[in-house]
PDB file of C-alpha atoms in Angstrom:
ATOM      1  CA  UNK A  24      16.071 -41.977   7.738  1.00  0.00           C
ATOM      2  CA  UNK A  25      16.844 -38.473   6.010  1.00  0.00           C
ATOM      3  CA  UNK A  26      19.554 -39.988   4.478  1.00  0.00           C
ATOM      4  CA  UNK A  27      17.840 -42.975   3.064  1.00  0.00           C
ATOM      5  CA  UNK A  28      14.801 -40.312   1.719  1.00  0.00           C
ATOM      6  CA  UNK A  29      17.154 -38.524  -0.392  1.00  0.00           C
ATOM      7  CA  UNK A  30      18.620 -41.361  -1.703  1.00  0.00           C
ATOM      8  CA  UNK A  31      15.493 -42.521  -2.807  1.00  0.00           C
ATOM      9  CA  UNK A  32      14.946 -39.372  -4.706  1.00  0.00           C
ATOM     10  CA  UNK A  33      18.408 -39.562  -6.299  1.00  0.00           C
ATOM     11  CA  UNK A  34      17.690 -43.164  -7.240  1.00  0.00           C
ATOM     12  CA  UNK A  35      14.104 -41.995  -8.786  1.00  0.00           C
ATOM     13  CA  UNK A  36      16.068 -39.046 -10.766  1.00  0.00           C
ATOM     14  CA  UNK A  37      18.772 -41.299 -12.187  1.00  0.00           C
ATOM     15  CA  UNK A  38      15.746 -43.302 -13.539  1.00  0.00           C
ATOM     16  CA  UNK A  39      13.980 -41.111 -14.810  1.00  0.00           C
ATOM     17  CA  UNK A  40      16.165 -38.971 -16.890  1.00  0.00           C
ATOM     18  CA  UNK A  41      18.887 -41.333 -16.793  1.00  0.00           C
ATOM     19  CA  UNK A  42      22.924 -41.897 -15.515  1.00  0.00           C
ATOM     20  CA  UNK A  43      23.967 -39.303 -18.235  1.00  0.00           C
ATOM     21  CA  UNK A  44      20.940 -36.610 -18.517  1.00  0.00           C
ATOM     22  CA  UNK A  45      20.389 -35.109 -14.496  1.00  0.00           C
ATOM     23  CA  UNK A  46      19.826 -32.354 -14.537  1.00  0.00           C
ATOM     24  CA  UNK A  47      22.118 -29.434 -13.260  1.00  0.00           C
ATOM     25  CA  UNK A  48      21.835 -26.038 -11.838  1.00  0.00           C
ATOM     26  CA  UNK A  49      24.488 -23.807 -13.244  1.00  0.00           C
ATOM     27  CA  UNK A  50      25.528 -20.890 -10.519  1.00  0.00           C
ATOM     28  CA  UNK A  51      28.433 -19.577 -11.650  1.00  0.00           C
ATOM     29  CA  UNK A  52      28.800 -15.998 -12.590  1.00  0.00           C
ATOM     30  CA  UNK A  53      31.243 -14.996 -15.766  1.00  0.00           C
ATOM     31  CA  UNK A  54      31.513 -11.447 -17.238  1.00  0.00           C
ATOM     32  CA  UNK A  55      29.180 -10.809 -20.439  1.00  0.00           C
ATOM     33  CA  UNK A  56      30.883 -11.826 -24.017  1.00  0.00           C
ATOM     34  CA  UNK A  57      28.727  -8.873 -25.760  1.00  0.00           C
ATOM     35  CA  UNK A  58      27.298  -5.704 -25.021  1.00  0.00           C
ATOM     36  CA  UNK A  59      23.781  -7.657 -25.953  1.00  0.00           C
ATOM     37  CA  UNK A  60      24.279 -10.003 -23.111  1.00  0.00           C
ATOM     38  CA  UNK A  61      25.101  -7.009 -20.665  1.00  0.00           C
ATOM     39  CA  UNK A  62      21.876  -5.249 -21.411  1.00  0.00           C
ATOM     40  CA  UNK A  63      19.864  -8.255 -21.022  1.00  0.00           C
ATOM     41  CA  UNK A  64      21.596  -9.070 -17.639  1.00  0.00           C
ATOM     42  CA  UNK A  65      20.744  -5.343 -16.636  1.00  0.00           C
ATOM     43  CA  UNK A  66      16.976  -5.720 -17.767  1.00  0.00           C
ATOM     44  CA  UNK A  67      16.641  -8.841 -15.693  1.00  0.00           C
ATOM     45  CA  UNK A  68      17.607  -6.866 -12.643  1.00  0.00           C
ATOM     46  CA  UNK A  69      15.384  -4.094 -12.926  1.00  0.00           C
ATOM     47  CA  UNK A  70      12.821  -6.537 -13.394  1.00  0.00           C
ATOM     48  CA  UNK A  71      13.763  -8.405  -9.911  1.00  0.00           C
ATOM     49  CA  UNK A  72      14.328  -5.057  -8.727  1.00  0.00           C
ATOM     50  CA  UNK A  73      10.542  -3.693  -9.370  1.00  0.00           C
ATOM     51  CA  UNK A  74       9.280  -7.505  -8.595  1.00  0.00           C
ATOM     52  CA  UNK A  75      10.728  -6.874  -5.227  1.00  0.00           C
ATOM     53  CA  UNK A  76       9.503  -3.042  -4.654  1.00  0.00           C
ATOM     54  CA  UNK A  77       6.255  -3.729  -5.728  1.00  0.00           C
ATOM     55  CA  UNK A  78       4.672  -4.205  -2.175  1.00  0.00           C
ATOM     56  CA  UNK A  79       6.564  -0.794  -1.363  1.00  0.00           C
ATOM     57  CA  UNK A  80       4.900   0.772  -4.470  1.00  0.00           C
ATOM     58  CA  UNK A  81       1.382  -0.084  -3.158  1.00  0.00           C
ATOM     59  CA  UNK A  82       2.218   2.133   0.047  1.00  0.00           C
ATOM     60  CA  UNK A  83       3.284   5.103  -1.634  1.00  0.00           C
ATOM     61  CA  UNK A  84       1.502   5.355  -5.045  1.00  0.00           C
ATOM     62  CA  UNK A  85      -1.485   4.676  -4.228  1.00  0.00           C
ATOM     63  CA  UNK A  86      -4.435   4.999  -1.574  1.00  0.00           C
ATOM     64  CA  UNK A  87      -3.533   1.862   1.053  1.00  0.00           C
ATOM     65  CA  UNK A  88      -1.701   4.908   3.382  1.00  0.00           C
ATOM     66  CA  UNK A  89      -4.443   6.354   3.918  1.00  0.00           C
ATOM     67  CA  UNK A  90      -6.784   3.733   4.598  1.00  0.00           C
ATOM     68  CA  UNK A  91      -4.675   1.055   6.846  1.00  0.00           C
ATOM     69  CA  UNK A  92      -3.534   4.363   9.257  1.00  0.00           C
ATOM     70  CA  UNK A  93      -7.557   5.287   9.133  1.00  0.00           C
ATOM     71  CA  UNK A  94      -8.266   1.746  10.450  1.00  0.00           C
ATOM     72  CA  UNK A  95      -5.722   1.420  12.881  1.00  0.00           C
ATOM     73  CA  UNK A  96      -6.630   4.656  14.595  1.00  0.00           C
ATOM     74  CA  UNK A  97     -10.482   3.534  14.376  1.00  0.00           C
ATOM     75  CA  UNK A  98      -9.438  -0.144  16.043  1.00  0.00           C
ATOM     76  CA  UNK A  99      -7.651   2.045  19.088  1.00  0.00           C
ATOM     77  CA  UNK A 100     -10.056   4.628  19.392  1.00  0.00           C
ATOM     78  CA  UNK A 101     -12.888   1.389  20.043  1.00  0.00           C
ATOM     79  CA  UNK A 102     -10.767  -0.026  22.372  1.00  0.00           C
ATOM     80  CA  UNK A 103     -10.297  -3.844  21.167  1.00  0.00           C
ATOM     81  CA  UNK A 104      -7.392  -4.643  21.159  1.00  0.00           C
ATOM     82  CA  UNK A 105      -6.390  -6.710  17.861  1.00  0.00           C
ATOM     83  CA  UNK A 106      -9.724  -6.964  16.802  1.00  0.00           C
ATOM     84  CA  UNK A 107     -10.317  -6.850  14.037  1.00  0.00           C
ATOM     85  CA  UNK A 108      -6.873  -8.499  13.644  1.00  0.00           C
ATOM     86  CA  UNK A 109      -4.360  -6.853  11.266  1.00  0.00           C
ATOM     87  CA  UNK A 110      -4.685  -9.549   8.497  1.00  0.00           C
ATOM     88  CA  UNK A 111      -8.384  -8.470   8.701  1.00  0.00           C
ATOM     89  CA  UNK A 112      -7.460  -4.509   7.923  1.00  0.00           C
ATOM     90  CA  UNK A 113      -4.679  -4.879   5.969  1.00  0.00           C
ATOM     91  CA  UNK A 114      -7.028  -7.054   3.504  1.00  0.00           C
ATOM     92  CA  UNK A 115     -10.161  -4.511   3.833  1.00  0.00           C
ATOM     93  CA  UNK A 116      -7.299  -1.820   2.758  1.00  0.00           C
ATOM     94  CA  UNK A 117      -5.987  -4.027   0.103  1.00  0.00           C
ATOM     95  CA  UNK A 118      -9.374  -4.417  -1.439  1.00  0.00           C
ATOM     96  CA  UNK A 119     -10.441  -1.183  -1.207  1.00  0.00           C
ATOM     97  CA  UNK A 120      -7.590   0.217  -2.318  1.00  0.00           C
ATOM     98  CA  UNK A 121      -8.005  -2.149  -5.621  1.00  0.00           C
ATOM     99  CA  UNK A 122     -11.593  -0.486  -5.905  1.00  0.00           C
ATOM    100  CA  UNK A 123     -10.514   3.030  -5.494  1.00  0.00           C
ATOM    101  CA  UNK A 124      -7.058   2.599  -7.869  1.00  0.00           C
ATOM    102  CA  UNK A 125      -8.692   0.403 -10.903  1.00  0.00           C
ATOM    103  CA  UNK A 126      -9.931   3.310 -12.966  1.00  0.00           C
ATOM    104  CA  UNK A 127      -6.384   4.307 -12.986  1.00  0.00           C
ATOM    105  CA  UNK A 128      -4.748   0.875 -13.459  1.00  0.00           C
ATOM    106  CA  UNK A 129      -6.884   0.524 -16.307  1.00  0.00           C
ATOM    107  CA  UNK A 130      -5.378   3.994 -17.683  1.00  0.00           C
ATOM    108  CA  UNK A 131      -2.554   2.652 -17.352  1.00  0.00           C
ATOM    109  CA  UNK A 132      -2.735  -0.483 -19.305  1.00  0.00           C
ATOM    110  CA  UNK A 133      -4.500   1.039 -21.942  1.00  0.00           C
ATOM    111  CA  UNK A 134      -1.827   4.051 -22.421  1.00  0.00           C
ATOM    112  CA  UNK A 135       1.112   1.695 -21.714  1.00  0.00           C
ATOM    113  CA  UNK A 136       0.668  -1.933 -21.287  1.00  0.00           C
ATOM    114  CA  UNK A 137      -0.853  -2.660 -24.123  1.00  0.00           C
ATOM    115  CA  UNK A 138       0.726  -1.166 -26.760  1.00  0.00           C
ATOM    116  CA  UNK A 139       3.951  -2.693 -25.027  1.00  0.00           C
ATOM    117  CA  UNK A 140       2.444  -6.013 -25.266  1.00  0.00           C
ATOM    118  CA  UNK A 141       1.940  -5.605 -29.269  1.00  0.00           C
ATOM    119  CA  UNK A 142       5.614  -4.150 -29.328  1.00  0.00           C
ATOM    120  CA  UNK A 143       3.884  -0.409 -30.336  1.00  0.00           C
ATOM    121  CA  UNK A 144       6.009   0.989 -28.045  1.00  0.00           C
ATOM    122  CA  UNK A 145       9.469   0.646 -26.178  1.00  0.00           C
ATOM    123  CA  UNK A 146       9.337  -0.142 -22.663  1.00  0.00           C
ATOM    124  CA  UNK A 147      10.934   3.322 -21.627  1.00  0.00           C
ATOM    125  CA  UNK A 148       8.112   5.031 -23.145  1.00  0.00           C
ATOM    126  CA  UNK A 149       5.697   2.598 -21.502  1.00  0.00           C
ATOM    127  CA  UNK A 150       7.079   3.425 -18.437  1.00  0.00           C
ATOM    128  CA  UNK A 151       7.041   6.989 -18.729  1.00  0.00           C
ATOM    129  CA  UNK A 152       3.096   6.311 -19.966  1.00  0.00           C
ATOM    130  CA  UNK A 153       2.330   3.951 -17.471  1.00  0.00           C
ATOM    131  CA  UNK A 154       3.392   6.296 -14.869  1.00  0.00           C
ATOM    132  CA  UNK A 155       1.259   9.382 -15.719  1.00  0.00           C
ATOM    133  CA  UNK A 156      -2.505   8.434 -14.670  1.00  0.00           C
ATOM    134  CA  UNK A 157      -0.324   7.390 -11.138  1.00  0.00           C
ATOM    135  CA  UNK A 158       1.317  10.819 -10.947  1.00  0.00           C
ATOM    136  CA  UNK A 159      -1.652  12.591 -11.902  1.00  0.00           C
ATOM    137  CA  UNK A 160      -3.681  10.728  -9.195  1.00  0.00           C
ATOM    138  CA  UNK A 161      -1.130  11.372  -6.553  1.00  0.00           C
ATOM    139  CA  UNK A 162      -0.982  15.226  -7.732  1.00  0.00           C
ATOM    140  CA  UNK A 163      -4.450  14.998  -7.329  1.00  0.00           C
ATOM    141  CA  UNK A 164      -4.586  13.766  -3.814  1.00  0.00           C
ATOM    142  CA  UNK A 165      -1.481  16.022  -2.300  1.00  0.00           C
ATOM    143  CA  UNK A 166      -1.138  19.626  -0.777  1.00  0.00           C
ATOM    144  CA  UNK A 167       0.180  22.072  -2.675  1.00  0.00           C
ATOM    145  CA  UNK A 168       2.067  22.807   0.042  1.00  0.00           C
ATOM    146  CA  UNK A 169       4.199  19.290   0.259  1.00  0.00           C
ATOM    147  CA  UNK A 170       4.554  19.333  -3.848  1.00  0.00           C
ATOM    148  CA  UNK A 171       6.439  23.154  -3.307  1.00  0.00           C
ATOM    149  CA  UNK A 172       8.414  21.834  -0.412  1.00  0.00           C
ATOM    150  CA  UNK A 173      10.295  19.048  -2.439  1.00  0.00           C
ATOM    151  CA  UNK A 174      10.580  21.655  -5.166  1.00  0.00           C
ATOM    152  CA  UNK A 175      12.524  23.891  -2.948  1.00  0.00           C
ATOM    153  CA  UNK A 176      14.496  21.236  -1.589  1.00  0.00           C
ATOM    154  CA  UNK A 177      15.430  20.386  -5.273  1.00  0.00           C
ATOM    155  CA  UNK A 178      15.976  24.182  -6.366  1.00  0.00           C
ATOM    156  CA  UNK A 179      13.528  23.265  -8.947  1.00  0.00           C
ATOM    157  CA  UNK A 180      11.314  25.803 -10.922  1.00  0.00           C
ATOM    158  CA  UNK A 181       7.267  25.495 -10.380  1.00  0.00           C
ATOM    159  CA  UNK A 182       5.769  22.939 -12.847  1.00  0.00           C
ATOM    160  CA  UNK A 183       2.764  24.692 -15.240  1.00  0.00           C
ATOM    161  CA  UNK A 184       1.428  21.153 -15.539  1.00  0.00           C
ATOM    162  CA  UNK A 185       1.331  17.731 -13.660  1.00  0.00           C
ATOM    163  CA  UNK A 186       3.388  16.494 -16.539  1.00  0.00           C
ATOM    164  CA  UNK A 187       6.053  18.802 -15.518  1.00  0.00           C
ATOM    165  CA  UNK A 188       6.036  17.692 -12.172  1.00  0.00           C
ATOM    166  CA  UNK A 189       8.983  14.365 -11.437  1.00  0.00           C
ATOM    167  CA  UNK A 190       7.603  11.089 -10.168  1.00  0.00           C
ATOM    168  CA  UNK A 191      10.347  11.435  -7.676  1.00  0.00           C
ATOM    169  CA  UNK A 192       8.668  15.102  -6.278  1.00  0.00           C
ATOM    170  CA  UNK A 193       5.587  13.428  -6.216  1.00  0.00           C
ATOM    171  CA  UNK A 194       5.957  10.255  -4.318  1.00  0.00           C
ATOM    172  CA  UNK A 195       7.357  11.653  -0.857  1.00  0.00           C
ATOM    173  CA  UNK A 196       4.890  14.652  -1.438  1.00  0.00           C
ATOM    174  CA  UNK A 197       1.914  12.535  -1.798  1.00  0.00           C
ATOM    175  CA  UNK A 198       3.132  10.530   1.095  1.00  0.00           C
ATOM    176  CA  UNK A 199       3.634  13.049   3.616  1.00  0.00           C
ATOM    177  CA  UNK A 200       0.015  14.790   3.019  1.00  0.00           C
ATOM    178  CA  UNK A 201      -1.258  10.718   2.784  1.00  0.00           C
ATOM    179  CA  UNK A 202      -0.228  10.964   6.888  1.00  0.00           C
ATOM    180  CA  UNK A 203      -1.809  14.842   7.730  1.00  0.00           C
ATOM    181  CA  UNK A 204      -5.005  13.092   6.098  1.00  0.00           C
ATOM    182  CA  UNK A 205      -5.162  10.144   7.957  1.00  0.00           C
ATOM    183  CA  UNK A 206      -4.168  11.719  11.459  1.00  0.00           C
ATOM    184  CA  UNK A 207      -6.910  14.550  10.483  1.00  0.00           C
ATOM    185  CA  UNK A 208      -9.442  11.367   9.891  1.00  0.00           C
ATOM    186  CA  UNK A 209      -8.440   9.525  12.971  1.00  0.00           C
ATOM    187  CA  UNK A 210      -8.405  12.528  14.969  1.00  0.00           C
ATOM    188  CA  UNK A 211     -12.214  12.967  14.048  1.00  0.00           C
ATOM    189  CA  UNK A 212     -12.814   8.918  14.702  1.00  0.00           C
ATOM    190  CA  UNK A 213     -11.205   9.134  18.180  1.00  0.00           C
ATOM    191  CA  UNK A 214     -14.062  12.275  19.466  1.00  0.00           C
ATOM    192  CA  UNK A 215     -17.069  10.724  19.987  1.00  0.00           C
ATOM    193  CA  UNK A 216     -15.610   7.645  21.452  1.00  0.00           C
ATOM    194  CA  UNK A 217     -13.026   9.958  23.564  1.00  0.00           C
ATOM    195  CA  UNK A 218     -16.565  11.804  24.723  1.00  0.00           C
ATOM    196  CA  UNK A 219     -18.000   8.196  25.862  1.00  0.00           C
ATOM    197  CA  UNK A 220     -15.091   7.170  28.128  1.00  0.00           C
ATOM    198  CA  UNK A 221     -14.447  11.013  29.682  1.00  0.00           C
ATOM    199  CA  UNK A 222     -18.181   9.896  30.272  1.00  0.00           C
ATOM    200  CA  UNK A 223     -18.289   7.052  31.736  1.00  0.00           C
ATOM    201  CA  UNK A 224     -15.316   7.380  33.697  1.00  0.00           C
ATOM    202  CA  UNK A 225     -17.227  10.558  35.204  1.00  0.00           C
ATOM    203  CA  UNK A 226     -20.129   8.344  36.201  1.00  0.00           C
ATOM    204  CA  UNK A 227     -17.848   5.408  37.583  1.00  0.00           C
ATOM    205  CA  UNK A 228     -16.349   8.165  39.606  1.00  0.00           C
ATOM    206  CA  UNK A 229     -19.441   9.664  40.911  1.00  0.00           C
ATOM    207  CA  UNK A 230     -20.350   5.931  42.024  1.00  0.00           C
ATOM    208  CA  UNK A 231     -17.300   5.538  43.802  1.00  0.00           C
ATOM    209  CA  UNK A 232     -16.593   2.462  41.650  1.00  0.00           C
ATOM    210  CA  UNK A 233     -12.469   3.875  41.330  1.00  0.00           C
ATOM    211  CA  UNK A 234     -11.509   0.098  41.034  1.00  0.00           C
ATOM    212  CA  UNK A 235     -13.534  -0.959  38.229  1.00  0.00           C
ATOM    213  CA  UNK A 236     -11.880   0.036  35.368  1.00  0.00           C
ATOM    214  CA  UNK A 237     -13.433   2.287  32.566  1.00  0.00           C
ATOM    215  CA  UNK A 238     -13.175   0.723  29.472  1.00  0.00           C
ATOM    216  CA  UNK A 239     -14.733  -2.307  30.455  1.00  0.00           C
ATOM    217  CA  UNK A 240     -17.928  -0.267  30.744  1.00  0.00           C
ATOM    218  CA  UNK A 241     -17.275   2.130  27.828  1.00  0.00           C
ATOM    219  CA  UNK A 242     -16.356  -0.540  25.226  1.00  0.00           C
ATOM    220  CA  UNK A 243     -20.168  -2.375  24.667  1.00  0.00           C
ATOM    221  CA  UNK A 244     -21.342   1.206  24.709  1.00  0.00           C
ATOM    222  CA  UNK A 245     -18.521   2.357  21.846  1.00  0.00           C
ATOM    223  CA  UNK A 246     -19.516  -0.940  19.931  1.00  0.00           C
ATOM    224  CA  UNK A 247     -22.987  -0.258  20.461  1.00  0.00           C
ATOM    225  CA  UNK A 248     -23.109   3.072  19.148  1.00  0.00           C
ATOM    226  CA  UNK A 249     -21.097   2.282  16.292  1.00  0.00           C
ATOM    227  CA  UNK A 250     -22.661  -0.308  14.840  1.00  0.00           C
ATOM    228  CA  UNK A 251     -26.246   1.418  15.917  1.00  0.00           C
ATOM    229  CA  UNK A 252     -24.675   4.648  13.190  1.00  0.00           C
ATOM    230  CA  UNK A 253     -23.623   1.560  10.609  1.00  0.00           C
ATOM    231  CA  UNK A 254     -19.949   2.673  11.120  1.00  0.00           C
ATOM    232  CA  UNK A 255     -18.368   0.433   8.508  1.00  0.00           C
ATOM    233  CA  UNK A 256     -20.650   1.416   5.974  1.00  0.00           C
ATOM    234  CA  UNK A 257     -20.344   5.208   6.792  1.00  0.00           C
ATOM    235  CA  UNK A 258     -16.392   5.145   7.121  1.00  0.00           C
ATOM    236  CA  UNK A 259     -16.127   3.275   4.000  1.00  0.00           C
ATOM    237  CA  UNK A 260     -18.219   5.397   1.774  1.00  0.00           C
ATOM    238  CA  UNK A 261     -16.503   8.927   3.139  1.00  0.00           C
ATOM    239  CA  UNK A 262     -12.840   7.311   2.412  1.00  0.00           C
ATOM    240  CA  UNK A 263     -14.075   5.779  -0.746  1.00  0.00           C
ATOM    241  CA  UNK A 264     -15.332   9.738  -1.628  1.00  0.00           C
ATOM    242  CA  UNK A 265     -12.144  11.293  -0.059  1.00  0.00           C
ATOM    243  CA  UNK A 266     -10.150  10.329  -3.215  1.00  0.00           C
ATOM    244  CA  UNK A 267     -10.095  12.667  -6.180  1.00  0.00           C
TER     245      UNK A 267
END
């Protein structure tokens, strides 16, 4: 039946474009005739190279770190499991993350994108333009103490301005005080509802009810209590703030 499927399609192909016009996918690979044709080869893989970073970039240049560890440790501190599920926090992170990042994407397209766009500019100097409201936000956002420790690992001098500062310095620097942030945060989340279950299991005890276990008790309370406080709206609105 496969057989006869494809067929068909072959059959509807030679009829459309005809026995002498089908189309053909060319896959070979042959070394450039001109230095032109090298550079545009290269171009076209840095562009599939970026295209295929891109989710990586999200992590590390801007603030989705921050919030999808923040939610995690807030989901485990409650208690439920997987819910919300992950697709549920990784898209409250995504969108939030758009919200907190668009002042500076829209930097960023006006310094870079486009004048690139009306040919103003080459795309090196784009880049290098397009970069800067990123950098400065991620200078903004990191420890002194993380920027100085990839500057002694390079044996580089101290910068006298973000602009002196590499995007390479500041991307595993912003990262690493990204994570002391978020444990900090989900350190704080996990207290009160830490201070519930050391409770409950204290009364459950007391009661002589060993068998029945504790977090089937504590977890309508946790839920309770946190939507009684409007978590959501609270957590959002101090992360939201906790971005320079």
């Amino acid at each position: 039946m496969k057989k006869i499927i494809i067929f068909s399609f072959l059959m509807i192909g030679v009829y459309a474009f005809g026995a002498d016009t089908i189309p053909t996918v060319n896959l070979s690979l042959s070394a450039p005739d001109t230095p032109e044709q090298l550079v545009t080869s290269l171009n076209l893989l840095i562009v599939l190279t970026i295209l295929a970073l891109a989710p990586s970039m999200i992590f590390v240049m801007t603030s989705f770190l921050r919030l999808i560890i923040i939610f995690s440790f807030l989901r485990q501190a409650l208690g439920t499991q997987q819910m919300p599920p992950n697709q549920v926090l990784v898209t409250l992170a995504l969108i939030l993350t758009f919200f907190i990042m668009e002042p500076v994407a829209k930097e960023s397209y006006e310094k870079a994108v486009k004048p690139y766009l009306a040919k103003e500019i080459s795309y090196q100097v784009a880049f290098e333009k397009g970069s800067e409201p990123f950098k400065a936000f991620m200078v903004r956002n990191t420890r002194e103490k993380d920027l100085a420790l990839f500057f002694r690992i390079r044996n580089l001098e101290n910068p006298s301005k973000v602009e002196d500062i590499p995007l390479l310095v500041a991307i595993p620097a912003f990262m690493i005080s990204e994570l002391k942030t978020a444990f900090e945060i989900g350190f704080l989340l996990y207290l009160p509802f830490l201070v519930i279950d050391m409770v409950v299991s204290s009364v459950l005890m007391s009661m002589g009810m060993m068998m029945l276990p504790p977090v089937m008790i504590s977890l309508p309370f946790k839920l309770l209590i946190f939507v009684l406080v409007d978590g959501w709206n609270l957590l959002t609105a101090n992360l939201v703030a906790s971005f320079h």
